[in-house]
Every structure is written in structure tokens, then in C-alpha cells.
mmCIF file of C-alpha atoms in Angstrom:
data_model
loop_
_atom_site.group_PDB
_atom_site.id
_atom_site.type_symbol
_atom_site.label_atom_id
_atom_site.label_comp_id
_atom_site.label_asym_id
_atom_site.label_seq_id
_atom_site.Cartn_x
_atom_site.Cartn_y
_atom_site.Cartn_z
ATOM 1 C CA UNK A 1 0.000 0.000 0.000
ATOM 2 C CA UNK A 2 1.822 3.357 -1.229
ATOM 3 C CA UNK A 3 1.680 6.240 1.469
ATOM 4 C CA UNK A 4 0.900 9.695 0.376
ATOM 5 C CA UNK A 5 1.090 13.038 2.552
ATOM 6 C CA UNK A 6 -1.318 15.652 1.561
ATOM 7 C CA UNK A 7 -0.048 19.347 3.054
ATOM 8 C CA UNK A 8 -3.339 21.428 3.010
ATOM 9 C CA UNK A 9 -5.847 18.670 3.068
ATOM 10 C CA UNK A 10 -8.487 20.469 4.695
ATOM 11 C CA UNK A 11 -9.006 22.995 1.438
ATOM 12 C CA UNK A 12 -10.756 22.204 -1.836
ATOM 13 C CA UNK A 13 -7.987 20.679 -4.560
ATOM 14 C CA UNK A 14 -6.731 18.554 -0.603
ATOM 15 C CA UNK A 15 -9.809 16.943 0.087
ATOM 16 C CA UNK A 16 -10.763 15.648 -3.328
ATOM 17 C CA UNK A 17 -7.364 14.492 -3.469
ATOM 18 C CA UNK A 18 -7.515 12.519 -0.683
ATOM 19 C CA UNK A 19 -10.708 11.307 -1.935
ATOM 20 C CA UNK A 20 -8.923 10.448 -5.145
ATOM 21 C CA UNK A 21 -5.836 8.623 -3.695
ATOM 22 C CA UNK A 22 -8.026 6.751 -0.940
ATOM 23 C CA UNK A 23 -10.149 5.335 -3.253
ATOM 24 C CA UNK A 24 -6.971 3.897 -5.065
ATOM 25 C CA UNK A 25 -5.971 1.999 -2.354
ATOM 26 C CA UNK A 26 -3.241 4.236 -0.973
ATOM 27 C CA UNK A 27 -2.764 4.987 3.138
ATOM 28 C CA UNK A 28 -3.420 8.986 3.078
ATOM 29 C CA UNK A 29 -2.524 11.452 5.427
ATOM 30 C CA UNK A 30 -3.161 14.718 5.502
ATOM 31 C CA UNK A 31 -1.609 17.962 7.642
ATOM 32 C CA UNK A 32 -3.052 21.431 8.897
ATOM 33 C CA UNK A 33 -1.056 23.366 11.078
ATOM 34 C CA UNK A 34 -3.416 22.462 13.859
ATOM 35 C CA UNK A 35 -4.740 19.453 13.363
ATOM 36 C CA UNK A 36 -6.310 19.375 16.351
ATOM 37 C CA UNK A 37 -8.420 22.533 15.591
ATOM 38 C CA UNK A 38 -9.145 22.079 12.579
ATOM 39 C CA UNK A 39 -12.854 21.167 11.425
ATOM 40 C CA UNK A 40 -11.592 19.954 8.046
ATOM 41 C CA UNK A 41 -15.146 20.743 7.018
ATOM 42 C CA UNK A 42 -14.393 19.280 3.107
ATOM 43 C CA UNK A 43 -13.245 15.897 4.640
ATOM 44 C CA UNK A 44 -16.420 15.734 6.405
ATOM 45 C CA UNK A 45 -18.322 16.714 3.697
ATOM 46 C CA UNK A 46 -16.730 13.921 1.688
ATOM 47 C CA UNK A 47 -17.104 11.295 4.130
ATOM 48 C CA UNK A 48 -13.942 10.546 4.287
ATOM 49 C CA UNK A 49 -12.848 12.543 7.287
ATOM 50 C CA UNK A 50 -12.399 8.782 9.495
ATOM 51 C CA UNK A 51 -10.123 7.340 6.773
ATOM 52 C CA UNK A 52 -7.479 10.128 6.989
ATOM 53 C CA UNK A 53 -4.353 9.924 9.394
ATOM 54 C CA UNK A 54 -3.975 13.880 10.072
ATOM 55 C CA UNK A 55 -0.785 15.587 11.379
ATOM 56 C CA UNK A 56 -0.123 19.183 13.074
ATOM 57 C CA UNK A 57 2.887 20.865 10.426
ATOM 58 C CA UNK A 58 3.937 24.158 10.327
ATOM 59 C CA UNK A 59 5.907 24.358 6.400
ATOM 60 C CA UNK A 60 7.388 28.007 7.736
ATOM 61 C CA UNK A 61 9.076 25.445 10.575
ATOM 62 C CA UNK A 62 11.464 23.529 9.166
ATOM 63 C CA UNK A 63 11.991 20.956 12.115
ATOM 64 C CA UNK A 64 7.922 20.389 12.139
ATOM 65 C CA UNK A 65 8.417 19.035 8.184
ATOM 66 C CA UNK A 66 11.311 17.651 9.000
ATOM 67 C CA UNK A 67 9.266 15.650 11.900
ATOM 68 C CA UNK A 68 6.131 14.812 9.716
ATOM 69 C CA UNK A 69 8.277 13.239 7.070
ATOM 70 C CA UNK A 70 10.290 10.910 9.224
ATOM 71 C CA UNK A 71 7.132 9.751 11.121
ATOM 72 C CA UNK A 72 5.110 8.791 8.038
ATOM 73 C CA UNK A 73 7.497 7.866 5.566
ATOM 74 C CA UNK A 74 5.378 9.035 2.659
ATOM 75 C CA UNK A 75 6.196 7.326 -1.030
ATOM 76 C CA UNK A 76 4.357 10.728 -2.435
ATOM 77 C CA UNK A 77 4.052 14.169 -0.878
ATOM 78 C CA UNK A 78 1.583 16.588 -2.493
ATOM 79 C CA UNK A 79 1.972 20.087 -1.406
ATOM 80 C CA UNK A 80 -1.404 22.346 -1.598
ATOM 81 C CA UNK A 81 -1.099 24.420 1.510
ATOM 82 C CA UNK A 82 -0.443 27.896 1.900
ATOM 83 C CA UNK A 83 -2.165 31.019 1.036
ATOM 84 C CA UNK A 84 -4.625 30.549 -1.515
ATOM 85 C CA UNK A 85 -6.494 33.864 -2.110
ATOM 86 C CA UNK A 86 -4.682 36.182 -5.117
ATOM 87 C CA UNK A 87 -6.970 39.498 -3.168
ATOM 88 C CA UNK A 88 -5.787 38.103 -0.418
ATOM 89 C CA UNK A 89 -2.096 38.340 -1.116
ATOM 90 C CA UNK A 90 -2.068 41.500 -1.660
ATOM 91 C CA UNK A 91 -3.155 42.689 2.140
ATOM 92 C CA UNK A 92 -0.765 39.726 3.268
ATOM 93 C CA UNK A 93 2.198 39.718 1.176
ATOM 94 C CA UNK A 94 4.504 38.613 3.352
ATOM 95 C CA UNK A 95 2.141 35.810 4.695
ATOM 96 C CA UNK A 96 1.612 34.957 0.851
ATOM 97 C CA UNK A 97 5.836 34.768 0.701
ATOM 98 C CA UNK A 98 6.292 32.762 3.613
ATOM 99 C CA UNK A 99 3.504 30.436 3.663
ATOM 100 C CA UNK A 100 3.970 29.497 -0.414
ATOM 101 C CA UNK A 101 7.755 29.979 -1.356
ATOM 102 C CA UNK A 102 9.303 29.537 2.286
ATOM 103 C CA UNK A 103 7.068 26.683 3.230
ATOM 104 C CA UNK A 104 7.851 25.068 -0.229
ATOM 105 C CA UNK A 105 11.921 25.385 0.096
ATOM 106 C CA UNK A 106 11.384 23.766 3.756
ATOM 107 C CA UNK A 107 9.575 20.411 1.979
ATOM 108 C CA UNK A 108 12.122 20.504 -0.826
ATOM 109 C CA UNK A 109 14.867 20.901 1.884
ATOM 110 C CA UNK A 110 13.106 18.113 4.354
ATOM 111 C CA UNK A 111 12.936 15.502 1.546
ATOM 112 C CA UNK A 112 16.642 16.112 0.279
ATOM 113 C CA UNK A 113 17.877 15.632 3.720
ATOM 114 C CA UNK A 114 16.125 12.418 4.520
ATOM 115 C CA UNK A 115 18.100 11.060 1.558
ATOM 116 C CA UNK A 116 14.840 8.637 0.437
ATOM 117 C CA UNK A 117 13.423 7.986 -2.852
ATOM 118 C CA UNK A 118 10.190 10.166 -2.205
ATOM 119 C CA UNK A 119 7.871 11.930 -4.944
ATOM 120 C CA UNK A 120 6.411 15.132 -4.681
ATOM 121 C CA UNK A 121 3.927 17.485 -6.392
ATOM 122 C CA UNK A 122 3.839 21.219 -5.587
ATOM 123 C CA UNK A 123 0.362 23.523 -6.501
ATOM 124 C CA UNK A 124 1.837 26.104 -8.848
ATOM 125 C CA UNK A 125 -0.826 28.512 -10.546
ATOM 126 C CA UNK A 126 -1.565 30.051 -13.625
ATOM 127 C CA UNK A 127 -1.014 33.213 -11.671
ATOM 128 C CA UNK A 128 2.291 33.032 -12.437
ATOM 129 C CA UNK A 129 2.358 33.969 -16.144
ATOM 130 C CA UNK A 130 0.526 37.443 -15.735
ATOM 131 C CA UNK A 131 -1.463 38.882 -18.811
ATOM 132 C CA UNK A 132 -0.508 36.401 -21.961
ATOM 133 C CA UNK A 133 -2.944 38.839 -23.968
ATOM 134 C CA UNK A 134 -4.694 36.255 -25.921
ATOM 135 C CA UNK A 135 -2.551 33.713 -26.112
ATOM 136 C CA UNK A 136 -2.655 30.602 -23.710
ATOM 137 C CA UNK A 137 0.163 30.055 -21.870
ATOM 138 C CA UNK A 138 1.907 26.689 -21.493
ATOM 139 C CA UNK A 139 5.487 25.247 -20.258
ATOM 140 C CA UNK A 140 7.161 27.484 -22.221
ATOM 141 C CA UNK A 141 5.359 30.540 -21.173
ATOM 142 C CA UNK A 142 7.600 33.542 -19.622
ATOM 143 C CA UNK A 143 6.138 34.392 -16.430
ATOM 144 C CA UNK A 144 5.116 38.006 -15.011
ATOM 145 C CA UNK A 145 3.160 37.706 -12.263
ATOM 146 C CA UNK A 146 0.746 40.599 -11.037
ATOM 147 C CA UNK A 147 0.340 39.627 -7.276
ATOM 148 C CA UNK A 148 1.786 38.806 -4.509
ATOM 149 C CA UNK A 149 0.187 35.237 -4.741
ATOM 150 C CA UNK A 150 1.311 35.061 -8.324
ATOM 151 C CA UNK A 151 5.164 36.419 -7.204
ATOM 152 C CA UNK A 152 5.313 33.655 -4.385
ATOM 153 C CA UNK A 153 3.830 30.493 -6.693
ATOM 154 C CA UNK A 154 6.410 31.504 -9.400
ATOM 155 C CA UNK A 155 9.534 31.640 -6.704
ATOM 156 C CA UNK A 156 8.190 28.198 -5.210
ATOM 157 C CA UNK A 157 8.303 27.218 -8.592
ATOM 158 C CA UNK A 158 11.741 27.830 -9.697
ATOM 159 C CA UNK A 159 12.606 26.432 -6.570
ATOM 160 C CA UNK A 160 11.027 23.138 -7.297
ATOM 161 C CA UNK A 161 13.262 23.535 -10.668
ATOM 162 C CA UNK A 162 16.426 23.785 -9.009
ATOM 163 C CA UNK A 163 15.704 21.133 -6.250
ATOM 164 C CA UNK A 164 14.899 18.832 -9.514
ATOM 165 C CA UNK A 165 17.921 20.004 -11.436
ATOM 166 C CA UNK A 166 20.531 20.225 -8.424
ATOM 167 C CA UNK A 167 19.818 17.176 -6.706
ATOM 168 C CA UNK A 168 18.080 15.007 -8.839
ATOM 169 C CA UNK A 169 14.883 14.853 -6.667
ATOM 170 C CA UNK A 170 11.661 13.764 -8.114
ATOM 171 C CA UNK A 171 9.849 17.151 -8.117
ATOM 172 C CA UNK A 172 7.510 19.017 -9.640
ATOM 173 C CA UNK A 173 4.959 21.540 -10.229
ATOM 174 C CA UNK A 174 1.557 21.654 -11.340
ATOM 175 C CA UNK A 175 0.487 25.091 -13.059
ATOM 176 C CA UNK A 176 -3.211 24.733 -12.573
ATOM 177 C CA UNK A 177 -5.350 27.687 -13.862
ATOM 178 C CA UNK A 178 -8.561 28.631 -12.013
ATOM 179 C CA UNK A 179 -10.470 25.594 -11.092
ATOM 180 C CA UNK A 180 -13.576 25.423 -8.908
ATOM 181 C CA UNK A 181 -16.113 23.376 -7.013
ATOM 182 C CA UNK A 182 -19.268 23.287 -4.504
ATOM 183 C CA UNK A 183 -16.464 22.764 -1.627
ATOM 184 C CA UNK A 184 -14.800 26.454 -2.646
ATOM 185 C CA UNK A 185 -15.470 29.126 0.578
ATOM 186 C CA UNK A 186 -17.226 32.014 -0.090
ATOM 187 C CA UNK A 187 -14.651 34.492 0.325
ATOM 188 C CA UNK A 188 -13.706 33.438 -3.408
ATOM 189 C CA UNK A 189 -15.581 35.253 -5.949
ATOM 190 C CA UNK A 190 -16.854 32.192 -8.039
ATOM 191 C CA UNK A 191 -18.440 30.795 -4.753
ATOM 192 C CA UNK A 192 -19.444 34.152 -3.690
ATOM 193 C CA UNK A 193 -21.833 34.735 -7.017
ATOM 194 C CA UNK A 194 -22.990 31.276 -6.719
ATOM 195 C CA UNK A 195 -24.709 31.879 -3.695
ATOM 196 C CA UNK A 196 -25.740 35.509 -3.801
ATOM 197 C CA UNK A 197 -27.640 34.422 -7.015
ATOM 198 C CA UNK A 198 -29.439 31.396 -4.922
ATOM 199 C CA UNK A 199 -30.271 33.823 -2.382
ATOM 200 C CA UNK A 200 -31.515 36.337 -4.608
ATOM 201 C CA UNK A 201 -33.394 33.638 -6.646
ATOM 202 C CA UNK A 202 -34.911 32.780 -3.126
ATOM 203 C CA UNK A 203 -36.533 36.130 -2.891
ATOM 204 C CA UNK A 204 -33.389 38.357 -0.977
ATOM 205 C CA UNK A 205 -33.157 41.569 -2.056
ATOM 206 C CA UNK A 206 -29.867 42.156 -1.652
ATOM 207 C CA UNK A 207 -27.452 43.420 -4.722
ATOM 208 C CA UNK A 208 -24.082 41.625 -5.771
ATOM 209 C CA UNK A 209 -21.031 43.620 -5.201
ATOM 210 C CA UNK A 210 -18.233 42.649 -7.547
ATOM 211 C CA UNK A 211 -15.357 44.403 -9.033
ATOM 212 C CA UNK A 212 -13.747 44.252 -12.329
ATOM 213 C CA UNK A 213 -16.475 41.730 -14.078
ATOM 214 C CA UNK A 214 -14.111 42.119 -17.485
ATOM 215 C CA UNK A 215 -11.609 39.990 -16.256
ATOM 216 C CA UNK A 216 -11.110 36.436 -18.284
ATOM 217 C CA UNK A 217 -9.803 33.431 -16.930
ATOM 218 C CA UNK A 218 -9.951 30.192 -17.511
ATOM 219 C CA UNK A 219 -12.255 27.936 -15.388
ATOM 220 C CA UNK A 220 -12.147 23.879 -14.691
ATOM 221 C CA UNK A 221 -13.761 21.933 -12.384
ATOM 222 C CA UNK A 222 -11.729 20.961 -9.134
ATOM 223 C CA UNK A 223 -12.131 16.882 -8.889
ATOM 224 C CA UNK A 224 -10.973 16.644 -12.307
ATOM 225 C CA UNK A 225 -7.791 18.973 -11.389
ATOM 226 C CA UNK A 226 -6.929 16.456 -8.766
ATOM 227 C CA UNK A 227 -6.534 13.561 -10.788
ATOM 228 C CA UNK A 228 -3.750 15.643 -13.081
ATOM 229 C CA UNK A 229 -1.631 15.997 -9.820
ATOM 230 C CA UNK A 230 -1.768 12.120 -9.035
ATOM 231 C CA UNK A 231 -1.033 11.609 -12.839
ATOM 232 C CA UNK A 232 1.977 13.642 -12.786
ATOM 233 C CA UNK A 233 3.496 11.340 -9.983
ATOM 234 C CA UNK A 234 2.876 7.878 -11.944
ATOM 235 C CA UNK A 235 5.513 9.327 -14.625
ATOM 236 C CA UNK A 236 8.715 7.989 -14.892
ATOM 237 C CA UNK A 237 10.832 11.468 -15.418
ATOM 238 C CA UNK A 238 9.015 14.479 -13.469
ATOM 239 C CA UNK A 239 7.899 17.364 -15.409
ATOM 240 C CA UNK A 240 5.868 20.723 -14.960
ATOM 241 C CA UNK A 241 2.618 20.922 -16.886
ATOM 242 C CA UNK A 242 -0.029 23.193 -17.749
ATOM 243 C CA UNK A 243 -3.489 22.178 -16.378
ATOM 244 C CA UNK A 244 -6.401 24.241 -17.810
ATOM 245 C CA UNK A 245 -9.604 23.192 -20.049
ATOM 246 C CA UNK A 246 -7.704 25.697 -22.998
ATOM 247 C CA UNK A 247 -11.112 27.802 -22.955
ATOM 248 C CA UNK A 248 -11.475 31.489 -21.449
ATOM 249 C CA UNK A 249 -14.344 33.526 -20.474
ATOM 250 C CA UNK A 250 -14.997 36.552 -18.722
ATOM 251 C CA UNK A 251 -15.764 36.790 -14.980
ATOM 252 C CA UNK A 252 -19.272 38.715 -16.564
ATOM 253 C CA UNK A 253 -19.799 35.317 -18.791
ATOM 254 C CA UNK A 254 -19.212 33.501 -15.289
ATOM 255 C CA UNK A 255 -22.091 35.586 -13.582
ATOM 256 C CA UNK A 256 -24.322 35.183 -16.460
ATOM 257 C CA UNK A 257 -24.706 31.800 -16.613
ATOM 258 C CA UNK A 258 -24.815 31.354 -12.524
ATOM 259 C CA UNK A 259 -28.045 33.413 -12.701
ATOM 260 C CA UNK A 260 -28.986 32.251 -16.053
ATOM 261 C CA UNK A 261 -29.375 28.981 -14.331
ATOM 262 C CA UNK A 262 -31.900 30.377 -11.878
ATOM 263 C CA UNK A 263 -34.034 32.096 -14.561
ATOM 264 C CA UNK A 264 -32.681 35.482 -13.339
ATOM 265 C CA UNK A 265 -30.770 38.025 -15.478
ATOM 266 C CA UNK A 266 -27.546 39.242 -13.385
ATOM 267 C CA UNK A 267 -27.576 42.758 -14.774
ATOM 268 C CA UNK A 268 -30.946 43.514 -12.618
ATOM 269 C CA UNK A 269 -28.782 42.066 -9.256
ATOM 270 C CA UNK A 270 -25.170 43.126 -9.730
ATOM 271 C CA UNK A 271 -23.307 46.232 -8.242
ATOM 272 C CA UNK A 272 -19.888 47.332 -9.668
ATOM 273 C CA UNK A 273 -17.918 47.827 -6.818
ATOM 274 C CA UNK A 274 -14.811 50.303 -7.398
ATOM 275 C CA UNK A 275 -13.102 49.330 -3.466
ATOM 276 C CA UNK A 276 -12.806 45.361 -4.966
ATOM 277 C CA UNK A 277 -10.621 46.310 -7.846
ATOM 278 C CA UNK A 278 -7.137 44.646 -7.132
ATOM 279 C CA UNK A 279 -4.555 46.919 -7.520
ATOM 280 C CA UNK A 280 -2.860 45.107 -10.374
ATOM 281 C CA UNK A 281 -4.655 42.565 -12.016
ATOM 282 C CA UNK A 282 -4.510 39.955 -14.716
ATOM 283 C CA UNK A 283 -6.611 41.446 -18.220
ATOM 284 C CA UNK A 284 -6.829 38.107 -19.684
ATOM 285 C CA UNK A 285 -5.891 34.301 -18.411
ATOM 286 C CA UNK A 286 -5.698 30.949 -19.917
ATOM 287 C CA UNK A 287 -3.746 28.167 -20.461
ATOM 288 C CA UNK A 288 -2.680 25.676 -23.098
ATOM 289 C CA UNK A 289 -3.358 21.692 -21.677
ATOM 290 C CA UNK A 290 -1.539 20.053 -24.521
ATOM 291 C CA UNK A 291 1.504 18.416 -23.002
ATOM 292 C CA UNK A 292 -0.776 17.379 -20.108
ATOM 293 C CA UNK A 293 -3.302 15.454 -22.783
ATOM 294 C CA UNK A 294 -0.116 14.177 -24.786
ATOM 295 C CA UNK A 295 2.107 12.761 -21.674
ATOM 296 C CA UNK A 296 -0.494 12.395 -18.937
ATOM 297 C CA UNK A 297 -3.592 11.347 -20.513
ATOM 298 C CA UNK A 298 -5.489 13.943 -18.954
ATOM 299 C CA UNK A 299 -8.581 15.700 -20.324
ATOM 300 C CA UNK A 300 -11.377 18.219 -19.045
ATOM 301 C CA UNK A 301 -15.039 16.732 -19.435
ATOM 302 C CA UNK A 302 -15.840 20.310 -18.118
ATOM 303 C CA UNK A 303 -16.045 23.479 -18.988
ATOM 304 C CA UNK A 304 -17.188 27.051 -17.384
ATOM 305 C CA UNK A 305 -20.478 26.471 -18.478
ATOM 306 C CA UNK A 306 -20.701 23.075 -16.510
ATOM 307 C CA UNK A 307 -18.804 24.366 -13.766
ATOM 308 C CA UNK A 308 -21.406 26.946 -12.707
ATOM 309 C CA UNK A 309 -24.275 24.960 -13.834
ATOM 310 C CA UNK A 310 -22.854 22.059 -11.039
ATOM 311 C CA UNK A 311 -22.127 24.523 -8.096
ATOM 312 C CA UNK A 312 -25.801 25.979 -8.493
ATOM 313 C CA UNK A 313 -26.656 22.798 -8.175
ATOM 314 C CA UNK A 314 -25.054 21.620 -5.319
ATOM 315 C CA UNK A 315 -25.779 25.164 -3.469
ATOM 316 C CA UNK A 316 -29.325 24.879 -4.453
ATOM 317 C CA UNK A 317 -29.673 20.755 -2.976
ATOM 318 C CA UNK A 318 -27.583 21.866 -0.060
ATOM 319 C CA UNK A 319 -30.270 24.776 0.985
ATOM 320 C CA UNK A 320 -33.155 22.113 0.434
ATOM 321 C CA UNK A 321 -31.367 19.607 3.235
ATOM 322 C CA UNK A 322 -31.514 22.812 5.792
#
């Protein structure tokens, strides 16, 4: 039975992981930096809270990885923790520094030390690449960053570079574009329209306060996302890839079709809010999959469109159970 360690477990892309990987037989455990106050909500939600071993690690504290690794002997380690909010970021940016790029060199660091044959993924972003004006960016893609969240992801991921290159570790970094899912928070925008529009379809009068709706990115859904990090692990040279559906819409298109769903029309229920403009900001986002489909496999089966229409869904059968 292989082991895998899951850093971050108790956030979207970690839970369905761990979903993933349990139900391929592996032993899965999963870290928060209190485990022990954690609610690890997602797990729950999965049912699959009872079948994960969970461990209190700090990645800022090098001697708490350090600690974690030696105890569970992982054959994979899959690193999704850290700060995960771009807006975030930029009212945190040392946080966003510490949490992504330190936290990552401390794993890279950990695993060289212990001097044993262990894989591991890192959660790099799209972020990374800044405006690509059009033009989807893959491997090969410079990268200009416009956020603190986007600076840190692209530091962590040169550092997962080097640690591949300098000591011939198997590492290495997922560039996932925006990718979402019923178990996203609230406090991120795509979660945040979903269920203003279901509470506005419910008869709440409230308005919808978003700020630059012109923004395109390109949006997956989250369990599918999951299955590209395990993927990348099963190879027998690591590599970074690309993981988007290759499609791009605007964050307007994205409220659209959320209220569109509920037989509303968003332009009677949304506010333009000047104070949520970030200060910089990516114009256009999207990403080119093709390596990912040719070496891994991997494939979306869904788009925006399908994305939205599934996290109405599940908001709407969630409210019904209340």
C-alpha cells in the first residue's frame, strides 16, 4: 500500500485528493497546522474525514516538516497548503511569501535531507504567467506575475526547478489555472456569485457587489484537477505541466450563466464595486493543456459552463437539506 502526505488537506484541490488517492488503495494522510483545531469541514463533507491519518505541520518550521516526514514515511508528498487567495495576497504579502515559497523550500529541503526515494507534487498557478494577452500560456510561457500570490507560486516554482535540477529529486509543479467546485469558501468570488444568485433567486433583495467583471480566466472543475496531480506522480521522469480546459471567459460570462441557471438576469442584481478592484490585475488568463493530454492522458469533461451549472446545483440541494 503506497503512502501519500497531503499538506493542506483540509481545502478544496486537498480533500478531493484525498478522496482520489483513498479510493486507489493508498494509506493517506493529511496535515493542517493544527490538526487538532481544525474542522476539516471538506473531509467531512466527503465522508472521508475517518479514513485520513492527520498531522499538526507548520511548512514556515522547518523541524515540524522535518518531523512529519520521518514519522510517516510518505512514497508521495503533495503540497497544496499555503495562502490561496490572489486578493488576499495583496493585504498579506509577506504571509503569501512565507507560507507558499518559504514553506515550499522547507519540503524541498526536508525531503533532500532524509536522503529517500520520495515523490512530490507542488500547486503552482496560472497566476504566475501574468497577462498572456490572448494567447494561452503553457510550459514554455515567460512568467510576469501581477500579485503577490502570483510572485510567491512563481519563486516556489523555480525552486522546485532547481531542487529537480541540483539534486536530482523527483519534483515538480503543477500550473493549474482557475479551477472550482461546490467545496470552494465564499470568500472566493466564483463561490461568492454562486450563492448571492441562490439567495436572490430565493426572494433576498440584496445586490451583488463585484469588481472588475471584465476579467477572463480560464475555469475547470476541481475533482478533475486532482486527478492531473496524481497523474503527474505515476511518470517515470518528473515534469511541470499546464493544467487548464484551454477555454477562457470573462468573470461577466461567469455571472451570467450562474443566474442564467436560476431564470434570473444578473444585470438587474449586480453592483460594480470600485473598493474590490485589485490593484494590479490579470486582463486576460488561460492556459494551453496540450503536453498534459499528450504525456499524462489527462482531459477536461468540463467546462465554465458546466462548472457553474454544477455549483448551483449543489448550493441549491444543499439549501433544500436545511
Amino acid at each position: 500500500m503506497k503512502k501519500a502526505l497531503i499538506s493542506g488537506v483540509s481545502g478544496q484541490d486537498g480533500a478531493y485528493l484525498a478522496q482520489l488517492l483513498l479510493n486507489k488503495g493508498y494509506e493517506v494522510c493529511g496535515t493542517s497546522r493544527d490538526a487538532q483545531m481544525s474542522k476539516f469541514a471538506s473531509l467531512h463533507r466527503l465522508g472521508i474525514f475517518e479514513q485520513v491519518k492527520l498531522e499538526s505541520m507548520a511548512l514556515n518550521d522547518f523541524r515540524s516538516v522535518l518531523q512529519v516526514l520521518t514519522k510517516i514515511q510518505p512514497d508521495e508528498v503533495y503540497n497544496l497548503a499555503g495562502q490561496s487567495s490572489v486578493g488576499l495576497s495583496f493585504q498579506q504579502p509577506v504571509e503569501a511569501l512565507e507560507s507558499i515559497a518559504t514553506g515550499t523550500l522547507n519540503l524541498l529541503e526536508a525531503i533532500r535531507f532524509m536522503k529517500v526515494p520520495i515523490k512530490s507534487y507542488h500547486a503552482s498557478s496560472g497566476e504566475c504567467f501574468g497577462n498572456t494577452h490572448g494567447l494561452p500560456a503553457d510550459e514554455n510561457t515567460p512568467f510576469r506575475p501581477r500579485s503577490p500570490y502570483g510572485v510567491a507560486k512563481a519563486t516556489a516554482f523555480w525552486q522546485v526547478a532547481n531542487y529537480r535540477e541540483a539534486y536530482n529529486l523527483y519534483t515538480c509543479s503543477g500550473i493549474l489555472f482557475n479551477h472550482e467546485s461546490a467545496l470552494r469558501p465564499e470568500r472566493f468570488v466564483t463561490q461568492k456569485i454562486v450563492c448571492a444568485a441562490c439567495r436572490i433567486a430565493n426572494s433576498s433583495q440584496e445586490k451583488l457587489h463585484l469588481g472588475n467583471v471584465d476579467v477572463i480566466r480560464d475555469w475547470g472543475w476541481a475533482p478533475e484537477y486532482v486527478e492531473s496531480m496524481y497523474l503527474m506522480l505515476q511518470q517515470d521522469e518528473p515534469t511541470d505541466y499546464v493544467i487548464a480546459t484551454g477555454e477562457s471567459y470573462s468573470l461577466g460570462d461567469f455571472v451570467a450563466q450562474a443566474f442564467e441557471c436560476l431564470g434570473l438576469d444578473w444585470q438587474d442584481h449586480v453592483v460594480t464595486d470600485a473598493s474590490l478592484f485589485r490593484p494590479t490585475d490579470i486582463a486576460w488568463g488561460g492556459g494551453n493543456p496540450k503536453l498534459a493530454e499528450e504525456k499524462l492522458g489527462w482531459r477536461t469533461r468540463y467546462k465554465m459552463l458546466d462548472v457553474v451549472r454544477m455549483m448551483v446545483e449543489d448550493r441549491i440541494a444543499a439549501s433544500r437539506k436545511k
